């Protein structure tokens, strides 16, 4: 009598999961801290959104590659454990002094990563919470100075009060103002700037001030509206 061969490994049934997101930042404090705080404000579980800054201080191309690497590791783990991998993968960067934004955008498209550029720096988005970020903030120094004057960023060390050291978001100044930020960003993110941002991101002077962060927020709010309890996402090595 022949023996019936049993299937090896885990059952083929896939565990139902809510959509998850990876946000990879190259900012050491400002962006990472902002998104982690925002998850709490929106009531989104950290099991749905991973905010990572292992590429802190790196250029946009390296940032995109790092995000793609972690997304691929998650896909492999998801296949082994029968759950859904990251639905959204973001690489968040300033334009600042970087010169490889076009290459980063090309690689992002090829690797399934969404690239969020704020031009010239993330402080544009912070200012938008209070008022429409003005054209006078079209260079990094002026934008950071304006954010400091508006008390939107503070130093992690009270003894180090120079403008360049003020990189922690003053959440008390922006709490509850997300809708205002979205409205203000939409005002300065004109169609003309959008065309340049999409087709020639290296031409930074022509589309400052600008931020792609509203697109990230839209997806986060989509997660917020559909959130349900899920098992914690697995840890993957970098």
PDB file of C-alpha atoms in Angstrom:
ATOM      1  CA  UNK A   1       0.000   0.000   0.000  1.00  0.00           C
ATOM      2  CA  UNK A   2       1.472   3.391  -0.978  1.00  0.00           C
ATOM      3  CA  UNK A   3       1.852   6.090   1.620  1.00  0.00           C
ATOM      4  CA  UNK A   4       0.139   9.464   1.289  1.00  0.00           C
ATOM      5  CA  UNK A   5       2.724  12.258   1.217  1.00  0.00           C
ATOM      6  CA  UNK A   6       1.892  15.099   3.529  1.00  0.00           C
ATOM      7  CA  UNK A   7       2.749  18.674   2.452  1.00  0.00           C
ATOM      8  CA  UNK A   8       5.907  20.064   4.006  1.00  0.00           C
ATOM      9  CA  UNK A   9       6.208  23.357   5.833  1.00  0.00           C
ATOM     10  CA  UNK A  10       3.500  25.693   7.022  1.00  0.00           C
ATOM     11  CA  UNK A  11      -0.089  25.623   5.745  1.00  0.00           C
ATOM     12  CA  UNK A  12      -0.542  27.673   2.598  1.00  0.00           C
ATOM     13  CA  UNK A  13      -3.269  29.880   4.054  1.00  0.00           C
ATOM     14  CA  UNK A  14      -2.166  33.519   4.309  1.00  0.00           C
ATOM     15  CA  UNK A  15      -2.784  35.421   7.510  1.00  0.00           C
ATOM     16  CA  UNK A  16      -4.989  38.472   6.988  1.00  0.00           C
ATOM     17  CA  UNK A  17      -3.073  41.645   7.809  1.00  0.00           C
ATOM     18  CA  UNK A  18      -3.804  45.335   7.625  1.00  0.00           C
ATOM     19  CA  UNK A  19      -1.630  47.251   5.183  1.00  0.00           C
ATOM     20  CA  UNK A  20       1.689  48.326   6.653  1.00  0.00           C
ATOM     21  CA  UNK A  21       4.149  51.104   5.828  1.00  0.00           C
ATOM     22  CA  UNK A  22       7.899  51.664   6.076  1.00  0.00           C
ATOM     23  CA  UNK A  23       9.130  55.251   6.385  1.00  0.00           C
ATOM     24  CA  UNK A  24      12.908  55.494   5.926  1.00  0.00           C
ATOM     25  CA  UNK A  25      14.388  58.874   6.910  1.00  0.00           C
ATOM     26  CA  UNK A  26      17.902  60.244   6.443  1.00  0.00           C
ATOM     27  CA  UNK A  27      17.288  62.918   9.066  1.00  0.00           C
ATOM     28  CA  UNK A  28      18.730  61.928  12.415  1.00  0.00           C
ATOM     29  CA  UNK A  29      16.208  63.655  14.694  1.00  0.00           C
ATOM     30  CA  UNK A  30      13.689  65.970  13.042  1.00  0.00           C
ATOM     31  CA  UNK A  31      11.892  63.721  10.546  1.00  0.00           C
ATOM     32  CA  UNK A  32      12.172  60.531  12.582  1.00  0.00           C
ATOM     33  CA  UNK A  33      10.846  62.180  15.717  1.00  0.00           C
ATOM     34  CA  UNK A  34       8.049  63.892  13.810  1.00  0.00           C
ATOM     35  CA  UNK A  35       6.678  60.716  12.256  1.00  0.00           C
ATOM     36  CA  UNK A  36       6.885  58.744  15.489  1.00  0.00           C
ATOM     37  CA  UNK A  37       4.986  61.518  17.275  1.00  0.00           C
ATOM     38  CA  UNK A  38       2.452  61.701  14.450  1.00  0.00           C
ATOM     39  CA  UNK A  39       1.637  58.010  14.778  1.00  0.00           C
ATOM     40  CA  UNK A  40       0.614  58.685  18.359  1.00  0.00           C
ATOM     41  CA  UNK A  41      -1.420  61.734  17.355  1.00  0.00           C
ATOM     42  CA  UNK A  42      -3.258  59.725  14.691  1.00  0.00           C
ATOM     43  CA  UNK A  43      -3.648  56.691  16.936  1.00  0.00           C
ATOM     44  CA  UNK A  44      -1.787  54.397  14.539  1.00  0.00           C
ATOM     45  CA  UNK A  45      -0.104  51.329  16.012  1.00  0.00           C
ATOM     46  CA  UNK A  46       3.656  51.023  15.549  1.00  0.00           C
ATOM     47  CA  UNK A  47       2.931  47.473  14.321  1.00  0.00           C
ATOM     48  CA  UNK A  48       1.549  49.072  11.146  1.00  0.00           C
ATOM     49  CA  UNK A  49       4.219  51.695  10.505  1.00  0.00           C
ATOM     50  CA  UNK A  50       7.963  51.301  10.918  1.00  0.00           C
ATOM     51  CA  UNK A  51       9.850  54.624  11.109  1.00  0.00           C
ATOM     52  CA  UNK A  52      13.535  53.962  10.512  1.00  0.00           C
ATOM     53  CA  UNK A  53      16.616  56.183  10.256  1.00  0.00           C
ATOM     54  CA  UNK A  54      19.448  53.731   9.731  1.00  0.00           C
ATOM     55  CA  UNK A  55      20.394  55.842   6.699  1.00  0.00           C
ATOM     56  CA  UNK A  56      20.694  59.040   8.777  1.00  0.00           C
ATOM     57  CA  UNK A  57      22.940  61.597   7.145  1.00  0.00           C
ATOM     58  CA  UNK A  58      23.132  59.630   3.898  1.00  0.00           C
ATOM     59  CA  UNK A  59      22.393  60.914   0.410  1.00  0.00           C
ATOM     60  CA  UNK A  60      19.020  60.231  -1.288  1.00  0.00           C
ATOM     61  CA  UNK A  61      20.309  57.376  -3.472  1.00  0.00           C
ATOM     62  CA  UNK A  62      21.729  55.554  -0.453  1.00  0.00           C
ATOM     63  CA  UNK A  63      18.486  56.276   1.397  1.00  0.00           C
ATOM     64  CA  UNK A  64      16.374  54.736  -1.370  1.00  0.00           C
ATOM     65  CA  UNK A  65      18.618  51.685  -1.546  1.00  0.00           C
ATOM     66  CA  UNK A  66      18.390  51.237   2.216  1.00  0.00           C
ATOM     67  CA  UNK A  67      14.601  51.459   2.129  1.00  0.00           C
ATOM     68  CA  UNK A  68      14.484  48.932  -0.717  1.00  0.00           C
ATOM     69  CA  UNK A  69      16.809  46.591   1.184  1.00  0.00           C
ATOM     70  CA  UNK A  70      14.626  46.617   4.282  1.00  0.00           C
ATOM     71  CA  UNK A  71      11.463  46.206   2.195  1.00  0.00           C
ATOM     72  CA  UNK A  72      12.987  43.173   0.464  1.00  0.00           C
ATOM     73  CA  UNK A  73      13.972  41.650   3.823  1.00  0.00           C
ATOM     74  CA  UNK A  74      10.380  42.149   4.957  1.00  0.00           C
ATOM     75  CA  UNK A  75       9.077  40.479   1.786  1.00  0.00           C
ATOM     76  CA  UNK A  76      11.232  37.433   2.424  1.00  0.00           C
ATOM     77  CA  UNK A  77      10.075  37.238   6.034  1.00  0.00           C
ATOM     78  CA  UNK A  78       6.458  37.752   4.974  1.00  0.00           C
ATOM     79  CA  UNK A  79       6.703  34.863   2.520  1.00  0.00           C
ATOM     80  CA  UNK A  80       8.163  32.559   5.177  1.00  0.00           C
ATOM     81  CA  UNK A  81       5.592  33.519   7.804  1.00  0.00           C
ATOM     82  CA  UNK A  82       2.598  33.838   5.435  1.00  0.00           C
ATOM     83  CA  UNK A  83       1.624  37.451   5.985  1.00  0.00           C
ATOM     84  CA  UNK A  84       1.493  40.515   3.751  1.00  0.00           C
ATOM     85  CA  UNK A  85       4.673  42.590   3.241  1.00  0.00           C
ATOM     86  CA  UNK A  86       4.855  46.389   3.408  1.00  0.00           C
ATOM     87  CA  UNK A  87       2.213  47.887   1.133  1.00  0.00           C
ATOM     88  CA  UNK A  88       3.910  51.303   1.145  1.00  0.00           C
ATOM     89  CA  UNK A  89       7.622  52.098   1.335  1.00  0.00           C
ATOM     90  CA  UNK A  90       8.749  55.718   1.637  1.00  0.00           C
ATOM     91  CA  UNK A  91      12.194  57.310   1.523  1.00  0.00           C
ATOM     92  CA  UNK A  92      11.980  60.803   3.066  1.00  0.00           C
ATOM     93  CA  UNK A  93      14.694  63.354   2.272  1.00  0.00           C
ATOM     94  CA  UNK A  94      15.436  67.063   2.053  1.00  0.00           C
ATOM     95  CA  UNK A  95      16.748  68.484  -1.221  1.00  0.00           C
ATOM     96  CA  UNK A  96      19.226  70.574   0.786  1.00  0.00           C
ATOM     97  CA  UNK A  97      22.766  70.218  -0.626  1.00  0.00           C
ATOM     98  CA  UNK A  98      22.150  66.905  -2.420  1.00  0.00           C
ATOM     99  CA  UNK A  99      22.838  66.602  -6.148  1.00  0.00           C
ATOM    100  CA  UNK A 100      21.564  63.099  -6.939  1.00  0.00           C
ATOM    101  CA  UNK A 101      17.815  63.541  -6.576  1.00  0.00           C
ATOM    102  CA  UNK A 102      17.078  62.497 -10.168  1.00  0.00           C
ATOM    103  CA  UNK A 103      19.034  59.270  -9.751  1.00  0.00           C
ATOM    104  CA  UNK A 104      17.303  58.628  -6.421  1.00  0.00           C
ATOM    105  CA  UNK A 105      13.910  59.135  -8.059  1.00  0.00           C
ATOM    106  CA  UNK A 106      14.780  56.772 -10.918  1.00  0.00           C
ATOM    107  CA  UNK A 107      16.002  54.069  -8.547  1.00  0.00           C
ATOM    108  CA  UNK A 108      12.989  54.535  -6.272  1.00  0.00           C
ATOM    109  CA  UNK A 109      10.601  53.898  -9.153  1.00  0.00           C
ATOM    110  CA  UNK A 110      12.506  50.777 -10.133  1.00  0.00           C
ATOM    111  CA  UNK A 111      12.596  49.410  -6.601  1.00  0.00           C
ATOM    112  CA  UNK A 112       8.993  50.079  -5.593  1.00  0.00           C
ATOM    113  CA  UNK A 113       9.949  52.904  -3.212  1.00  0.00           C
ATOM    114  CA  UNK A 114       8.118  56.231  -3.033  1.00  0.00           C
ATOM    115  CA  UNK A 115      10.493  59.191  -2.701  1.00  0.00           C
ATOM    116  CA  UNK A 116       9.311  62.171  -0.623  1.00  0.00           C
ATOM    117  CA  UNK A 117      11.354  65.329  -1.179  1.00  0.00           C
ATOM    118  CA  UNK A 118      10.994  68.499   0.856  1.00  0.00           C
ATOM    119  CA  UNK A 119      12.681  71.466  -0.778  1.00  0.00           C
ATOM    120  CA  UNK A 120      14.830  72.832   0.692  1.00  0.00           C
ATOM    121  CA  UNK A 121      14.370  71.084   4.063  1.00  0.00           C
ATOM    122  CA  UNK A 122      11.820  69.414   6.332  1.00  0.00           C
ATOM    123  CA  UNK A 123      11.226  72.690   8.173  1.00  0.00           C
ATOM    124  CA  UNK A 124       9.030  73.730   5.201  1.00  0.00           C
ATOM    125  CA  UNK A 125       6.481  71.163   6.375  1.00  0.00           C
ATOM    126  CA  UNK A 126       6.757  72.254  10.006  1.00  0.00           C
ATOM    127  CA  UNK A 127       6.162  75.897   9.051  1.00  0.00           C
ATOM    128  CA  UNK A 128       3.124  74.826   7.022  1.00  0.00           C
ATOM    129  CA  UNK A 129       1.452  73.765  10.270  1.00  0.00           C
ATOM    130  CA  UNK A 130       1.349  77.411  11.357  1.00  0.00           C
ATOM    131  CA  UNK A 131       1.224  79.291   8.051  1.00  0.00           C
ATOM    132  CA  UNK A 132       1.950  78.783   4.369  1.00  0.00           C
ATOM    133  CA  UNK A 133       5.718  78.443   4.112  1.00  0.00           C
ATOM    134  CA  UNK A 134       6.846  81.606   2.281  1.00  0.00           C
ATOM    135  CA  UNK A 135       9.140  81.822  -0.745  1.00  0.00           C
ATOM    136  CA  UNK A 136      11.689  83.528   1.488  1.00  0.00           C
ATOM    137  CA  UNK A 137      12.383  80.043   2.896  1.00  0.00           C
ATOM    138  CA  UNK A 138      13.653  78.767  -0.449  1.00  0.00           C
ATOM    139  CA  UNK A 139      17.163  78.144   0.899  1.00  0.00           C
ATOM    140  CA  UNK A 140      18.032  75.892   3.813  1.00  0.00           C
ATOM    141  CA  UNK A 141      19.586  78.520   6.095  1.00  0.00           C
ATOM    142  CA  UNK A 142      16.609  80.874   5.778  1.00  0.00           C
ATOM    143  CA  UNK A 143      14.086  78.065   6.269  1.00  0.00           C
ATOM    144  CA  UNK A 144      15.777  76.690   9.372  1.00  0.00           C
ATOM    145  CA  UNK A 145      16.132  80.212  10.784  1.00  0.00           C
ATOM    146  CA  UNK A 146      12.414  80.852  10.262  1.00  0.00           C
ATOM    147  CA  UNK A 147      11.511  77.594  12.019  1.00  0.00           C
ATOM    148  CA  UNK A 148      13.700  78.551  14.985  1.00  0.00           C
ATOM    149  CA  UNK A 149      12.171  82.029  15.170  1.00  0.00           C
ATOM    150  CA  UNK A 150       8.705  80.437  15.190  1.00  0.00           C
ATOM    151  CA  UNK A 151       9.849  78.114  18.000  1.00  0.00           C
ATOM    152  CA  UNK A 152       8.992  75.057  15.896  1.00  0.00           C
ATOM    153  CA  UNK A 153      12.300  73.329  16.634  1.00  0.00           C
ATOM    154  CA  UNK A 154      14.353  73.183  19.806  1.00  0.00           C
ATOM    155  CA  UNK A 155      17.737  71.831  20.821  1.00  0.00           C
ATOM    156  CA  UNK A 156      17.976  68.376  22.429  1.00  0.00           C
ATOM    157  CA  UNK A 157      20.614  69.892  24.710  1.00  0.00           C
ATOM    158  CA  UNK A 158      19.662  73.170  26.455  1.00  0.00           C
ATOM    159  CA  UNK A 159      23.355  74.099  26.569  1.00  0.00           C
ATOM    160  CA  UNK A 160      23.598  73.971  22.773  1.00  0.00           C
ATOM    161  CA  UNK A 161      21.267  76.669  21.534  1.00  0.00           C
ATOM    162  CA  UNK A 162      22.714  77.505  18.104  1.00  0.00           C
ATOM    163  CA  UNK A 163      20.278  77.388  15.198  1.00  0.00           C
ATOM    164  CA  UNK A 164      22.067  74.406  13.659  1.00  0.00           C
ATOM    165  CA  UNK A 165      21.576  72.365  16.828  1.00  0.00           C
ATOM    166  CA  UNK A 166      17.817  72.909  17.021  1.00  0.00           C
ATOM    167  CA  UNK A 167      16.566  69.702  15.456  1.00  0.00           C
ATOM    168  CA  UNK A 168      13.866  68.441  17.815  1.00  0.00           C
ATOM    169  CA  UNK A 169      10.315  69.329  16.829  1.00  0.00           C
ATOM    170  CA  UNK A 170       8.435  71.439  19.375  1.00  0.00           C
ATOM    171  CA  UNK A 171       5.270  69.346  19.202  1.00  0.00           C
ATOM    172  CA  UNK A 172       3.291  71.733  21.358  1.00  0.00           C
ATOM    173  CA  UNK A 173       3.458  74.238  18.495  1.00  0.00           C
ATOM    174  CA  UNK A 174       2.054  71.902  15.838  1.00  0.00           C
ATOM    175  CA  UNK A 175      -0.268  69.563  17.734  1.00  0.00           C
ATOM    176  CA  UNK A 176      -3.694  69.412  16.112  1.00  0.00           C
ATOM    177  CA  UNK A 177      -2.656  71.489  13.094  1.00  0.00           C
ATOM    178  CA  UNK A 178      -2.246  68.713  10.535  1.00  0.00           C
ATOM    179  CA  UNK A 179      -5.209  69.853   8.423  1.00  0.00           C
ATOM    180  CA  UNK A 180      -3.783  73.384   8.333  1.00  0.00           C
ATOM    181  CA  UNK A 181      -0.448  71.991   7.201  1.00  0.00           C
ATOM    182  CA  UNK A 182      -2.115  70.056   4.396  1.00  0.00           C
ATOM    183  CA  UNK A 183      -3.984  73.172   3.238  1.00  0.00           C
ATOM    184  CA  UNK A 184      -0.912  75.408   3.368  1.00  0.00           C
ATOM    185  CA  UNK A 185       1.278  72.884   1.558  1.00  0.00           C
ATOM    186  CA  UNK A 186      -1.326  72.556  -1.203  1.00  0.00           C
ATOM    187  CA  UNK A 187      -1.170  76.336  -1.690  1.00  0.00           C
ATOM    188  CA  UNK A 188       2.584  76.541  -2.322  1.00  0.00           C
ATOM    189  CA  UNK A 189       2.769  73.147  -4.094  1.00  0.00           C
ATOM    190  CA  UNK A 190       1.561  74.633  -7.372  1.00  0.00           C
ATOM    191  CA  UNK A 191       1.005  72.667 -10.569  1.00  0.00           C
ATOM    192  CA  UNK A 192       3.980  74.419 -12.145  1.00  0.00           C
ATOM    193  CA  UNK A 193       6.273  73.358  -9.329  1.00  0.00           C
ATOM    194  CA  UNK A 194       4.837  69.849  -9.429  1.00  0.00           C
ATOM    195  CA  UNK A 195       5.802  69.507 -13.080  1.00  0.00           C
ATOM    196  CA  UNK A 196       9.403  70.500 -12.332  1.00  0.00           C
ATOM    197  CA  UNK A 197       9.563  68.367  -9.182  1.00  0.00           C
ATOM    198  CA  UNK A 198       8.388  65.329 -11.163  1.00  0.00           C
ATOM    199  CA  UNK A 199      10.451  65.800 -14.311  1.00  0.00           C
ATOM    200  CA  UNK A 200      13.594  67.584 -13.132  1.00  0.00           C
ATOM    201  CA  UNK A 201      14.076  67.275  -9.362  1.00  0.00           C
ATOM    202  CA  UNK A 202      17.671  68.544  -9.638  1.00  0.00           C
ATOM    203  CA  UNK A 203      16.322  71.992 -10.602  1.00  0.00           C
ATOM    204  CA  UNK A 204      15.687  72.765  -6.954  1.00  0.00           C
ATOM    205  CA  UNK A 205      15.540  76.539  -7.267  1.00  0.00           C
ATOM    206  CA  UNK A 206      12.591  76.249  -9.655  1.00  0.00           C
ATOM    207  CA  UNK A 207      10.293  74.344  -7.276  1.00  0.00           C
ATOM    208  CA  UNK A 208      11.171  75.747  -3.860  1.00  0.00           C
ATOM    209  CA  UNK A 209       9.342  75.826  -1.541  1.00  0.00           C
ATOM    210  CA  UNK A 210       7.876  72.326  -1.855  1.00  0.00           C
ATOM    211  CA  UNK A 211       7.030  69.229   0.164  1.00  0.00           C
ATOM    212  CA  UNK A 212       5.862  65.716  -0.736  1.00  0.00           C
ATOM    213  CA  UNK A 213       4.923  64.966   2.889  1.00  0.00           C
ATOM    214  CA  UNK A 214       1.144  65.400   2.245  1.00  0.00           C
ATOM    215  CA  UNK A 215       1.263  62.239   0.105  1.00  0.00           C
ATOM    216  CA  UNK A 216       2.743  60.349   3.067  1.00  0.00           C
ATOM    217  CA  UNK A 217       0.059  61.796   5.344  1.00  0.00           C
ATOM    218  CA  UNK A 218      -2.712  60.695   2.971  1.00  0.00           C
ATOM    219  CA  UNK A 219      -1.498  57.100   3.150  1.00  0.00           C
ATOM    220  CA  UNK A 220      -1.100  57.262   6.936  1.00  0.00           C
ATOM    221  CA  UNK A 221      -4.661  58.479   7.244  1.00  0.00           C
ATOM    222  CA  UNK A 222      -5.747  55.578   5.076  1.00  0.00           C
ATOM    223  CA  UNK A 223      -4.123  53.228   7.571  1.00  0.00           C
ATOM    224  CA  UNK A 224      -5.740  55.139  10.430  1.00  0.00           C
ATOM    225  CA  UNK A 225      -9.241  54.742   9.008  1.00  0.00           C
ATOM    226  CA  UNK A 226      -8.861  50.994   8.506  1.00  0.00           C
ATOM    227  CA  UNK A 227      -6.829  50.121  11.572  1.00  0.00           C
ATOM    228  CA  UNK A 228      -7.580  46.935  13.462  1.00  0.00           C
ATOM    229  CA  UNK A 229      -5.516  44.969  15.985  1.00  0.00           C
ATOM    230  CA  UNK A 230      -2.659  43.083  14.306  1.00  0.00           C
ATOM    231  CA  UNK A 231       0.219  40.990  15.539  1.00  0.00           C
ATOM    232  CA  UNK A 232       3.484  42.928  15.837  1.00  0.00           C
ATOM    233  CA  UNK A 233       5.559  43.112  12.681  1.00  0.00           C
ATOM    234  CA  UNK A 234       8.713  41.000  12.782  1.00  0.00           C
ATOM    235  CA  UNK A 235      12.109  42.582  13.292  1.00  0.00           C
ATOM    236  CA  UNK A 236      14.415  42.379  10.280  1.00  0.00           C
ATOM    237  CA  UNK A 237      18.102  43.051  10.295  1.00  0.00           C
ATOM    238  CA  UNK A 238      19.539  45.954   8.299  1.00  0.00           C
TER     239      UNK A 238
END
